[in-house]
Amino acid sequence: MSLRQAERPARRARPAWSDVAFNIWGILVLLFLFAPILVIIASSFNVGRLLVSWDQFGFDSFLALLAKPALRDAVWISVQTGFIAALVATLLGTLAGIAMARHAGKWVWWFLGLLLLVSVTPEIVDAVALLPWMVFLGQDLGMSIFNDGIVRLVVGHSLFSVAVVSYLVRARLVGQEAKLEEASADLYATPARTFRKVTLPLAMPAVLAGFLLSFTLSLDNTVIAAFVSVSGSTPWPVYVLSALRSGLRPEIAAVSTVMLVLTLVALGLVALVLRRAGDSAADIARTMAGS
Amino acid sequence: MRRRLPGFLLAAPAWAWLTIFFIAPVAMVVWFSFGYKPSIFATQATDKLSFDRYAEVLTPTFFATFQNTLWVGVVGTVLCFLIGLPVAYWMAVKAPPSKRGLLVALVMVPFWTNFLVRTIGWQVILAPEGVLSTMLQGVGFEPLAILNTRGAVLIGVVYNYLPLMILPLFVAFDRVNGPLREASKDLGAGKLTTFFRITLPLAQPGIVAGVLLVFIPLMGDYITATVLGGAKGNMVGQLVASQFQTAQNWALGSAMAVVLIFVILLTAAAGAILVWLVSWPFRARNRLVIGTAPAAASVPVREEVAA
């Protein structure tokens, strides 16, 4: 190989036809992946009455977003829910992830099985199961907290996120040896202090990434939200879903564009946190694909 | 006493949370599926238990929807695999390493864009009065009539789940990348042989992950079919949803959800058995190669001497 390169240093080989084909295919698929998103972003600058038929360019739909209280409230409900759901999922998931990594035993397999079950169950099954369950808890058992719209949404959105945060934190800690914790214990730190000063900082990139991923997952959750939400606390995807029946207007595209920007900011932060912690592109892909 | 507290208690809150809000509700749905709908005002009753709701699910009307869902699920997963495999390979092997992060980000953006919004984007594209149709009419075609058909649902699901196929495959190919493939080429294997004998077998866990990550949620999909399928593109997810939301027949809806889970598990198992049987001869051959690894390693030395 190196010999041949030395023989003719200046000339570059013509790219093989297979490489060209791969490039073309890859770029075509990326275009395919972006097509509907670009269409939605473009539509949000449409001044027409209906989303599907282009009228002319303008910012009216974004102004309508500010003027329409229903839509504004829906976004606000989503942001609140996303924040609380992410907090709950991060708290539960971080503790579970640390337990799995540092206190391994036969129970870990059972717990991982449960997490796997949570993450592979189709969302529609979770959704139809949570609806009667919330009615049961709230009305039959009289726990009125479960009649609250935000509480219901937080519960529904947190399930998958708990699994995601647990995986992330476990993966991060399993990759690093427990030597630091042992050293801390040898130096007479109490378990609580070791936890706070050593284990938690070690897990921190995963905790942060998990929080942001949970936030975006909750922000975008449509199926579970459509079933458990109560009128008065409609998150924005459910608002869009109901708009689907009554006719899609450009505001729908505008709110989608705004939420897309919010999601991208959160994801950019995730990538930044993971990069800082030394992850490669493949590691980040693995983290974000949830596998 | 401080140190005797077992460490797995840290996982207890998550365990409890998932038991109360995942296991218990799903168990209740299974319980409901044996019940019935007593009157038009009640959603379900479980004082008399029977398999009648399951018999109802298997009547021709619902059975047709299950068949349709299975068709969309299998064809959609196969298409995702065929479209996604070259892309993942391109990203992990062919593209320059410096661009890899950007490419991952580019696949990630659609994946993290709201599912419903992406699907509405397709509705806008495929609508008879939409962008694509206008362009096609400009060059003399008929207005598009694909919206509200099974074809539109298929486009929608392939689109929606493609990143879930590409990302695990990318991770798998990225792991295989490097020394092993070079060794294969040094030993005189061609590009195709290297791909089928080295890269693909080693990427197998990623392939399994990708296929399951696509197939399972696709079978339970409810949004894509609602937005793009109209009346003809019925999928089980919509059927289950309508039993809970409009028909208010929780017993029947529960039975449908349970049957859906069984169909998913059975199809996945059938697929696994099929792949296992088909790959049997290849595996036998590969095992032989790995088993005689030291002998194989000595081959290039001999060839170099001969040359």
Coordinates of C-alpha atoms in Angstrom, one line a residue:
Chain A
M1 CA 0.0 0.0 0.0
S2 CA 2.6 2.5 1.1
L3 CA 4.9 1.3 -1.7
R4 CA 2.3 2.1 -4.3
Q5 CA 1.7 5.5 -2.9
A6 CA 5.3 6.3 -3.1
E7 CA 5.4 5.3 -6.7
R8 CA 2.8 7.8 -7.9
P9 CA 2.5 10.4 -5.2
A10 CA 0.8 13.2 -7.2
R11 CA -2.1 11.4 -8.9
R12 CA -5.2 10.8 -7.0
A13 CA -7.2 7.7 -8.0
R14 CA -10.6 8.4 -9.5
P15 CA -13.3 7.6 -6.9
A16 CA -14.8 4.1 -7.4
W17 CA -18.4 4.0 -8.8
S18 CA -19.6 2.4 -5.6
D19 CA -18.4 5.3 -3.5
V20 CA -20.2 7.8 -5.8
A21 CA -23.3 5.7 -5.5
F22 CA -23.1 5.7 -1.7
N23 CA -22.7 9.4 -1.7
I24 CA -25.7 10.0 -4.0
W25 CA -27.8 7.6 -2.0
G26 CA -26.8 9.1 1.3
I27 CA -27.6 12.6 0.2
L28 CA -30.9 11.6 -1.4
V29 CA -32.0 10.0 1.9
L30 CA -30.9 13.0 3.9
L31 CA -33.0 15.2 1.6
F32 CA -35.9 12.7 2.1
L33 CA -35.5 13.1 5.8
F34 CA -35.6 16.8 5.7
A35 CA -38.3 17.3 3.1
P36 CA -41.4 17.5 5.4
I37 CA -39.5 19.5 8.0
L38 CA -38.5 22.1 5.4
V39 CA -42.0 22.1 4.1
I40 CA -43.4 22.9 7.6
I41 CA -40.8 25.6 8.3
A42 CA -41.7 27.2 4.9
S43 CA -45.4 26.9 5.6
S44 CA -45.0 28.8 8.9
F45 CA -44.3 31.9 6.7
N46 CA -47.4 31.4 4.7
V47 CA -50.1 34.1 5.0
G48 CA -52.9 32.0 3.6
R49 CA -55.8 30.6 5.5
L50 CA -54.9 27.0 5.0
L51 CA -51.6 25.3 5.6
V52 CA -51.6 23.2 2.4
S53 CA -52.1 26.0 -0.1
W54 CA -49.4 28.6 -0.4
D55 CA -50.6 32.2 -0.5
Q56 CA -47.7 34.7 0.2
F57 CA -44.8 35.2 2.5
G58 CA -45.3 36.9 5.8
F59 CA -44.9 36.7 9.6
D60 CA -48.7 36.7 10.3
S61 CA -48.7 33.1 11.7
F62 CA -46.0 33.9 14.3
L63 CA -48.0 37.0 15.4
A64 CA -51.2 34.8 15.6
L65 CA -49.2 32.6 17.9
L66 CA -48.8 35.5 20.3
A67 CA -52.3 36.6 19.9
K68 CA -54.1 33.2 20.4
P69 CA -54.3 32.4 24.1
A70 CA -55.2 28.8 23.5
L71 CA -52.1 28.1 21.5
R72 CA -49.9 30.1 23.9
D73 CA -51.3 28.2 26.9
A74 CA -50.7 24.9 25.1
V75 CA -47.0 25.7 24.6
W76 CA -46.7 26.8 28.2
I77 CA -48.4 23.6 29.5
S78 CA -45.9 21.6 27.4
V79 CA -42.9 23.5 28.8
Q80 CA -44.0 23.1 32.4
T81 CA -44.8 19.5 31.9
G82 CA -41.5 18.9 30.2
F83 CA -39.6 20.5 33.0
I84 CA -41.3 18.6 35.8
A85 CA -41.3 15.3 33.9
A86 CA -37.6 15.7 33.2
L87 CA -36.9 16.4 36.9
V88 CA -38.9 13.3 38.0
A89 CA -37.3 11.1 35.4
T90 CA -33.8 12.4 36.1
L91 CA -34.1 11.9 39.8
L92 CA -35.5 8.4 39.6
G93 CA -33.3 7.4 36.7
T94 CA -30.1 8.7 38.2
L95 CA -30.6 6.8 41.4
A96 CA -31.5 3.6 39.6
G97 CA -28.6 4.0 37.2
I98 CA -26.1 4.4 40.1
A99 CA -27.6 1.5 41.9
M100 CA -27.3 -0.7 38.8
A101 CA -23.7 0.3 38.2
R102 CA -22.4 0.3 41.8
H103 CA -24.5 -2.3 43.5
A104 CA -24.8 -5.0 40.9
G105 CA -26.5 -8.2 41.6
K106 CA -29.1 -10.5 40.3
W107 CA -31.7 -7.8 40.7
V108 CA -30.1 -5.8 38.0
W109 CA -31.3 -8.2 35.3
W110 CA -34.8 -8.0 36.6
F111 CA -34.7 -4.3 36.6
L112 CA -33.1 -4.1 33.2
G113 CA -35.9 -6.4 32.0
L114 CA -38.5 -4.0 33.4
L115 CA -36.8 -1.0 31.7
L116 CA -36.7 -2.9 28.4
L117 CA -40.4 -3.7 28.7
V118 CA -41.1 -0.1 29.4
S119 CA -39.1 1.1 26.4
V120 CA -40.4 -1.5 23.9
T121 CA -44.1 -1.4 24.7
P122 CA -45.9 0.5 22.0
E123 CA -46.8 4.0 23.2
I124 CA -50.5 3.4 22.3
V125 CA -50.6 0.5 24.9
D126 CA -49.2 2.8 27.6
A127 CA -51.6 5.4 26.6
V128 CA -54.8 3.3 26.7
A129 CA -53.6 1.7 30.0
L130 CA -52.9 5.0 31.7
L131 CA -56.3 6.5 30.9
P132 CA -58.4 4.1 32.9
W133 CA -55.7 3.9 35.6
M134 CA -55.8 7.6 36.1
V135 CA -59.6 7.5 36.3
F136 CA -59.3 4.6 38.8
L137 CA -56.8 6.5 41.0
G138 CA -58.4 9.9 40.7
Q139 CA -62.1 9.0 41.0
D140 CA -62.5 5.4 42.4
L141 CA -59.7 5.8 45.0
G142 CA -60.4 9.5 45.5
M143 CA -56.7 10.6 45.0
S144 CA -57.7 13.9 43.5
I145 CA -54.1 14.8 42.6
F146 CA -54.5 12.4 39.6
N147 CA -57.3 14.5 38.2
D148 CA -54.9 17.3 37.7
G149 CA -53.9 17.7 34.0
I150 CA -50.2 18.4 34.6
V151 CA -49.8 15.6 37.1
R152 CA -51.3 13.1 34.5
L153 CA -49.0 14.4 31.8
V154 CA -45.9 14.3 34.0
V155 CA -46.6 10.7 34.9
G156 CA -47.3 9.6 31.4
H157 CA -44.3 11.4 29.9
S158 CA -41.9 10.2 32.6
L159 CA -42.2 6.5 32.0
F160 CA -40.0 6.1 29.0
S161 CA -37.7 8.9 30.2
V162 CA -37.0 7.0 33.5
A163 CA -35.7 4.1 31.4
V164 CA -33.6 6.4 29.2
V165 CA -31.9 8.2 32.1
S166 CA -31.3 4.9 33.9
Y167 CA -29.6 3.4 30.8
L168 CA -27.5 6.6 30.3
V169 CA -26.3 6.9 33.9
R170 CA -25.6 3.1 34.2
A171 CA -23.6 3.2 30.9
R172 CA -21.5 6.1 32.1
L173 CA -20.7 4.6 35.5
V174 CA -20.1 1.1 34.3
G175 CA -17.5 2.6 31.9
Q176 CA -15.6 4.1 34.9
E177 CA -14.2 2.0 37.6
A178 CA -15.3 2.3 41.2
K179 CA -11.7 3.0 42.4
L180 CA -12.5 6.6 43.1
E181 CA -15.4 5.7 45.4
E182 CA -13.2 3.1 47.1
A183 CA -10.5 5.6 47.7
S184 CA -13.0 8.1 49.0
A185 CA -14.3 5.5 51.4
D186 CA -10.8 4.6 52.5
L187 CA -10.2 8.2 53.3
Y188 CA -13.1 8.0 55.8
A189 CA -15.7 9.8 53.7
T190 CA -19.2 8.8 54.7
P191 CA -21.2 6.9 52.0
A192 CA -23.4 10.0 51.7
R193 CA -20.4 12.3 51.2
T194 CA -18.8 9.9 48.7
F195 CA -22.1 9.8 46.8
R196 CA -22.3 13.6 46.6
K197 CA -18.7 14.3 46.0
V198 CA -17.5 11.4 43.8
T199 CA -20.3 9.3 42.3
L200 CA -22.6 12.1 41.3
P201 CA -19.9 14.2 39.6
L202 CA -18.8 11.1 37.7
A203 CA -22.3 10.5 36.5
M204 CA -23.0 14.2 35.8
P205 CA -22.7 14.3 32.0
A206 CA -25.1 11.4 31.7
V207 CA -27.5 13.0 34.2
L208 CA -27.5 16.3 32.3
A209 CA -27.9 14.6 29.0
G210 CA -30.7 12.5 30.4
F211 CA -32.5 15.6 31.8
L212 CA -32.4 17.3 28.4
L213 CA -33.4 14.2 26.5
S214 CA -36.3 13.7 28.9
F215 CA -37.4 17.3 28.5
T216 CA -37.5 17.0 24.7
L217 CA -39.2 13.6 24.9
S218 CA -41.9 15.1 27.0
L219 CA -42.2 18.2 24.9
D220 CA -42.9 16.1 21.8
N221 CA -45.0 13.4 23.4
T222 CA -48.3 13.1 21.5
V223 CA -49.8 9.7 21.9
I224 CA -49.8 9.4 25.7
A225 CA -50.7 13.1 26.1
A226 CA -53.7 12.7 23.8
F227 CA -55.1 10.1 26.1
V228 CA -54.3 11.4 29.6
S229 CA -54.6 15.1 29.1
V230 CA -57.7 16.8 30.5
S231 CA -59.4 19.9 29.0
G232 CA -57.8 23.0 30.4
S233 CA -54.3 21.6 30.3
T234 CA -53.8 20.6 26.6
P235 CA -50.1 20.3 25.6
W236 CA -49.2 21.7 22.2
P237 CA -49.0 18.3 20.2
V238 CA -52.6 17.5 21.4
Y239 CA -53.7 21.0 20.3
V240 CA -52.2 20.2 16.9
L241 CA -53.8 16.8 16.8
S242 CA -57.2 18.4 17.4
A243 CA -56.5 21.1 14.8
L244 CA -56.0 18.2 12.3
R245 CA -59.7 17.6 12.4
S246 CA -60.8 21.2 12.3
G247 CA -58.4 22.2 9.5
L248 CA -54.7 23.0 9.7
R249 CA -53.8 26.7 9.7
P250 CA -50.4 28.3 9.3
E251 CA -50.1 28.9 13.1
I252 CA -49.8 25.2 13.5
A253 CA -46.7 25.3 11.3
A254 CA -45.4 28.4 13.2
V255 CA -45.8 26.7 16.6
S256 CA -44.1 23.6 15.2
T257 CA -41.2 25.7 14.0
V258 CA -40.8 27.4 17.4
M259 CA -40.9 24.0 19.2
L260 CA -38.4 22.6 16.7
V261 CA -36.0 25.4 17.5
L262 CA -36.4 24.7 21.2
T263 CA -35.8 21.0 20.7
L264 CA -32.7 21.7 18.6
V265 CA -31.3 23.9 21.3
A266 CA -31.8 21.2 23.9
L267 CA -30.2 18.6 21.7
G268 CA -27.3 20.9 20.9
L269 CA -26.7 21.2 24.6
V270 CA -26.9 17.4 25.0
A271 CA -24.3 16.9 22.2
L272 CA -22.1 19.6 23.9
V273 CA -22.3 18.0 27.3
L274 CA -21.4 14.6 25.9
R275 CA -18.6 16.0 23.7
R276 CA -17.1 17.7 26.8
A277 CA -17.3 14.4 28.5
G278 CA -15.3 12.8 25.7
D279 CA -17.9 10.9 23.7
S280 CA -17.4 10.2 20.0
A281 CA -20.0 10.8 17.3
A282 CA -21.0 7.1 17.6
D283 CA -21.4 7.4 21.3
I284 CA -23.7 10.4 20.9
A285 CA -25.7 8.6 18.2
R286 CA -26.1 5.6 20.6
T287 CA -27.2 7.8 23.4
M288 CA -29.7 9.7 21.3
A289 CA -31.1 6.6 19.6
G290 CA -31.9 5.3 23.0
S291 CA -30.0 2.0 22.5
Chain B
M1 CA -26.0 0.1 60.4
R2 CA -25.2 2.8 58.0
R3 CA -23.4 0.5 55.6
R4 CA -25.8 -2.4 55.9
L5 CA -28.4 -0.5 53.9
P6 CA -28.5 -2.5 50.6
G7 CA -27.5 -0.5 47.6
F8 CA -30.2 -1.6 45.4
L9 CA -32.6 0.5 47.5
L10 CA -31.4 3.4 45.4
A11 CA -33.4 1.9 42.5
A12 CA -36.5 1.4 44.7
P13 CA -38.1 4.7 43.8
A14 CA -37.8 4.1 40.0
W15 CA -39.0 0.5 40.6
A16 CA -42.0 1.7 42.5
W17 CA -42.8 4.4 40.0
L18 CA -42.7 2.0 37.0
T19 CA -44.7 -0.6 38.9
I20 CA -47.5 1.9 39.8
F21 CA -47.6 3.7 36.5
F22 CA -46.6 1.0 34.0
I23 CA -47.1 -2.5 35.3
A24 CA -50.3 -1.9 37.2
P25 CA -52.1 0.0 34.4
V26 CA -51.1 -2.6 31.8
A27 CA -52.2 -5.4 34.1
M28 CA -55.5 -3.6 34.5
V29 CA -55.9 -3.5 30.8
V30 CA -55.3 -7.2 30.6
W31 CA -57.9 -7.7 33.3
F32 CA -60.4 -5.5 31.5
S33 CA -59.9 -7.5 28.3
F34 CA -61.7 -10.4 29.9
G35 CA -64.7 -8.2 30.8
Y36 CA -67.5 -6.7 28.8
K37 CA -69.3 -3.4 28.1
P38 CA -72.5 -3.6 30.2
S39 CA -74.4 -0.6 28.8
I40 CA -74.0 2.4 26.6
F41 CA -73.1 4.5 29.6
A42 CA -70.5 2.2 31.2
T43 CA -67.1 1.6 29.6
Q44 CA -66.4 -1.8 31.0
A45 CA -67.4 -4.4 33.7
T46 CA -65.5 -7.4 35.0
D47 CA -68.0 -9.2 37.1
K48 CA -68.3 -11.9 34.4
L49 CA -65.0 -12.9 32.9
S50 CA -64.8 -14.6 29.5
F51 CA -62.8 -14.8 26.3
D52 CA -65.7 -13.2 24.3
R53 CA -63.8 -9.9 23.6
Y54 CA -61.0 -11.9 22.0
A55 CA -63.5 -13.7 19.8
E56 CA -64.9 -10.3 18.8
V57 CA -61.4 -9.1 17.9
L58 CA -60.9 -12.0 15.6
T59 CA -64.1 -11.3 13.6
P60 CA -63.4 -10.4 9.9
T61 CA -63.7 -6.6 10.2
F62 CA -61.0 -6.3 12.9
F63 CA -59.0 -9.2 11.5
A64 CA -58.7 -7.2 8.2
T65 CA -57.2 -4.3 10.1
F66 CA -54.7 -6.6 11.9
Q67 CA -53.7 -8.0 8.5
N68 CA -53.3 -4.5 7.1
T69 CA -51.2 -3.4 10.2
L70 CA -49.0 -6.5 9.8
W71 CA -48.5 -5.8 6.1
V72 CA -47.5 -2.2 6.8
G73 CA -45.3 -3.3 9.7
V74 CA -43.4 -5.9 7.8
V75 CA -43.1 -4.1 4.5
G76 CA -42.3 -0.8 6.3
T77 CA -39.5 -2.5 8.4
V78 CA -38.0 -4.2 5.3
L79 CA -38.0 -0.9 3.4
C80 CA -36.4 0.9 6.3
F81 CA -33.7 -1.7 6.4
L82 CA -33.1 -1.6 2.7
I83 CA -33.0 2.2 2.6
G84 CA -31.2 2.7 5.9
L85 CA -28.4 0.0 5.6
P86 CA -26.5 1.8 2.8
V87 CA -26.9 5.1 4.5
A88 CA -25.5 3.8 7.8
Y89 CA -22.7 2.1 6.0
W90 CA -22.0 5.3 4.1
M91 CA -21.9 7.4 7.3
A92 CA -19.7 5.0 9.2
V93 CA -17.3 3.8 6.6
K94 CA -17.4 5.8 3.4
A95 CA -17.8 9.4 4.6
P96 CA -14.7 11.2 5.9
P97 CA -14.4 10.8 9.7
S98 CA -14.4 14.6 10.1
K99 CA -17.9 14.7 8.7
R100 CA -19.3 11.9 10.8
G101 CA -20.5 14.1 13.6
L102 CA -22.3 16.3 11.2
L103 CA -24.0 13.4 9.5
V104 CA -25.2 11.9 12.8
A105 CA -26.6 15.3 13.7
L106 CA -28.4 15.5 10.3
V107 CA -30.1 12.2 10.9
M108 CA -30.8 13.2 14.5
V109 CA -32.7 16.4 13.7
P110 CA -35.6 14.6 11.9
F111 CA -35.7 11.9 14.5
W112 CA -36.1 14.5 17.3
T113 CA -38.6 16.7 15.4
N114 CA -42.1 16.1 16.7
F115 CA -43.5 12.9 15.2
L116 CA -46.9 14.5 14.5
V117 CA -45.4 17.6 12.9
R118 CA -43.2 15.5 10.5
T119 CA -46.2 13.5 9.5
I120 CA -48.3 16.7 8.9
G121 CA -45.3 17.8 6.7
W122 CA -46.0 14.7 4.5
Q123 CA -49.7 15.5 4.4
V124 CA -48.8 19.0 3.0
I125 CA -46.4 17.4 0.5
L126 CA -48.8 14.7 -0.6
A127 CA -52.0 16.7 -0.6
P128 CA -53.7 17.0 -4.1
E129 CA -53.3 20.8 -3.8
G130 CA -49.9 20.5 -2.2
V131 CA -46.3 21.2 -3.3
L132 CA -45.4 17.9 -5.0
S133 CA -48.8 17.7 -6.8
T134 CA -48.5 21.2 -8.1
M135 CA -45.0 20.5 -9.4
L136 CA -46.1 17.2 -11.0
Q137 CA -49.1 19.0 -12.7
G138 CA -46.6 21.6 -14.0
V139 CA -45.0 18.8 -16.0
G140 CA -48.2 17.3 -17.2
F141 CA -49.2 14.8 -14.5
E142 CA -52.5 14.2 -12.9
P143 CA -53.0 15.7 -9.4
L144 CA -51.7 13.4 -6.7
A145 CA -54.3 11.0 -5.3
I146 CA -52.0 9.2 -2.8
L147 CA -53.2 10.8 0.4
N148 CA -55.6 8.7 2.4
T149 CA -54.3 5.4 1.0
R150 CA -52.2 2.6 2.3
G151 CA -49.4 3.9 0.1
A152 CA -49.3 7.2 1.9
V153 CA -49.2 5.4 5.3
L154 CA -46.3 3.3 4.0
I155 CA -44.4 6.4 3.0
G156 CA -45.2 8.0 6.3
V157 CA -44.0 5.0 8.4
V158 CA -40.8 4.5 6.4
Y159 CA -40.0 8.1 6.8
N160 CA -40.9 8.3 10.5
Y161 CA -38.9 5.2 11.5
L162 CA -36.0 5.4 9.2
P163 CA -33.7 7.3 11.7
L164 CA -34.4 4.5 14.2
M165 CA -32.9 2.1 11.7
I166 CA -30.0 4.2 10.6
L167 CA -28.7 5.2 14.0
P168 CA -28.2 1.7 15.5
L169 CA -26.8 0.4 12.2
F170 CA -24.4 3.4 12.1
V171 CA -23.2 2.5 15.7
A172 CA -22.8 -1.1 14.7
F173 CA -20.8 -0.4 11.5
D174 CA -18.7 2.2 13.3
R175 CA -17.6 -0.5 15.8
V176 CA -16.7 -2.9 13.0
N177 CA -14.8 -0.2 11.1
G178 CA -11.1 -0.5 11.0
P179 CA -8.6 -3.3 11.6
L180 CA -10.8 -6.3 11.0
R181 CA -11.9 -5.1 7.6
E182 CA -8.4 -4.2 6.6
A183 CA -7.2 -7.6 7.7
S184 CA -9.9 -9.1 5.5
K185 CA -8.7 -7.1 2.5
D186 CA -5.1 -7.9 3.2
L187 CA -6.0 -11.5 3.1
G188 CA -7.3 -11.0 -0.4
A189 CA -11.0 -10.7 0.1
G190 CA -12.9 -8.4 -2.2
K191 CA -15.1 -5.6 -1.1
L192 CA -18.3 -7.7 -1.3
T193 CA -16.8 -10.7 0.5
T194 CA -15.5 -8.4 3.2
F195 CA -18.9 -6.9 3.6
F196 CA -20.8 -10.1 3.7
R197 CA -18.3 -12.2 5.7
I198 CA -16.9 -9.6 8.1
T199 CA -18.9 -6.4 8.4
L200 CA -22.4 -7.7 8.2
P201 CA -22.0 -10.6 10.7
L202 CA -20.2 -8.3 13.2
A203 CA -22.9 -5.7 12.8
Q204 CA -25.6 -8.2 13.6
P205 CA -26.5 -6.8 17.1
G206 CA -27.1 -3.4 15.5
I207 CA -29.2 -4.9 12.8
V208 CA -31.3 -6.7 15.3
A209 CA -31.7 -3.6 17.4
G210 CA -32.6 -1.5 14.4
V211 CA -35.2 -4.0 13.1
L212 CA -36.8 -4.2 16.5
L213 CA -36.7 -0.5 17.2
V214 CA -38.5 0.0 13.9
F215 CA -40.9 -2.9 13.9
I216 CA -42.3 -2.7 17.4
P217 CA -43.4 1.0 17.5
L218 CA -44.4 0.8 13.9
M219 CA -46.9 -1.9 14.7
G220 CA -48.4 0.2 17.4
D221 CA -48.4 3.4 15.3
Y222 CA -51.5 5.5 15.5
I223 CA -50.4 9.0 14.5
T224 CA -49.1 8.2 10.9
A225 CA -52.2 6.3 10.0
T226 CA -54.5 9.0 11.4
V227 CA -52.8 11.8 9.6
L228 CA -52.1 10.1 6.2
G229 CA -54.3 7.0 6.1
G230 CA -57.8 8.3 6.2
A231 CA -60.4 5.6 6.1
K232 CA -58.5 3.1 4.0
G233 CA -55.3 3.1 5.9
N234 CA -56.7 1.6 9.1
M235 CA -54.2 0.4 11.6
V236 CA -54.7 -1.4 14.9
G237 CA -53.4 1.6 16.9
Q238 CA -56.3 3.7 15.6
L239 CA -58.8 0.9 16.3
V240 CA -57.6 0.6 19.9
A241 CA -57.7 4.4 20.3
S242 CA -61.2 4.7 18.9
Q243 CA -62.5 2.0 21.4
F244 CA -61.1 4.1 24.3
Q245 CA -61.9 7.6 23.0
T246 CA -65.1 7.4 20.9
A247 CA -66.8 4.0 21.2
Q248 CA -66.1 4.0 25.0
N249 CA -65.8 0.2 24.9
W250 CA -62.7 -0.3 27.2
A251 CA -63.2 -4.1 27.3
L252 CA -62.9 -4.5 23.5
G253 CA -60.2 -1.9 23.3
S254 CA -58.2 -3.7 25.9
A255 CA -58.5 -7.1 24.2
M256 CA -57.3 -5.4 21.0
A257 CA -54.3 -4.0 22.8
V258 CA -53.4 -7.4 24.2
V259 CA -53.8 -9.1 20.8
L260 CA -51.6 -6.4 19.3
I261 CA -48.8 -7.1 21.8
F262 CA -49.1 -10.8 21.0
V263 CA -49.0 -10.2 17.3
I264 CA -45.9 -8.1 17.7
L265 CA -44.2 -10.8 19.8
L266 CA -45.2 -13.6 17.5
T267 CA -44.0 -11.8 14.4
A268 CA -40.7 -10.8 16.0
A269 CA -40.2 -14.5 17.1
A270 CA -41.1 -15.8 13.6
G271 CA -38.7 -13.3 12.1
A272 CA -35.9 -14.4 14.5
I273 CA -36.5 -18.1 13.7
L274 CA -36.6 -17.3 9.9
V275 CA -33.3 -15.4 10.1
W276 CA -31.7 -18.1 12.2
L277 CA -32.7 -20.8 9.7
V278 CA -31.6 -18.8 6.7
S279 CA -28.3 -17.9 8.2
W280 CA -27.5 -21.5 9.3
P281 CA -25.3 -22.5 6.4
F282 CA -23.4 -19.2 6.6
R283 CA -22.8 -19.4 10.3
A284 CA -21.6 -23.0 10.0
R285 CA -19.0 -21.7 7.5
N286 CA -18.0 -18.7 9.5
R287 CA -17.6 -20.7 12.7
L288 CA -15.2 -23.0 10.8
V289 CA -13.1 -19.9 9.9
I290 CA -13.0 -18.5 13.4
G291 CA -12.3 -22.0 14.8
T292 CA -9.1 -22.3 12.7
A293 CA -8.0 -18.7 13.3
P294 CA -4.3 -19.4 14.0
A295 CA -4.0 -21.4 10.7
A296 CA -5.8 -18.6 8.8
A297 CA -3.4 -16.0 10.4
S298 CA -0.4 -17.9 9.0
V299 CA -1.8 -17.7 5.4
P300 CA -0.7 -14.2 4.5
V301 CA 2.8 -14.9 5.6
R302 CA 3.1 -17.8 3.3
E303 CA 1.7 -15.8 0.4
E304 CA 4.0 -12.9 1.0
V305 CA 7.0 -15.3 0.9
A306 CA 5.7 -16.9 -2.3
A307 CA 5.2 -13.5 -3.9

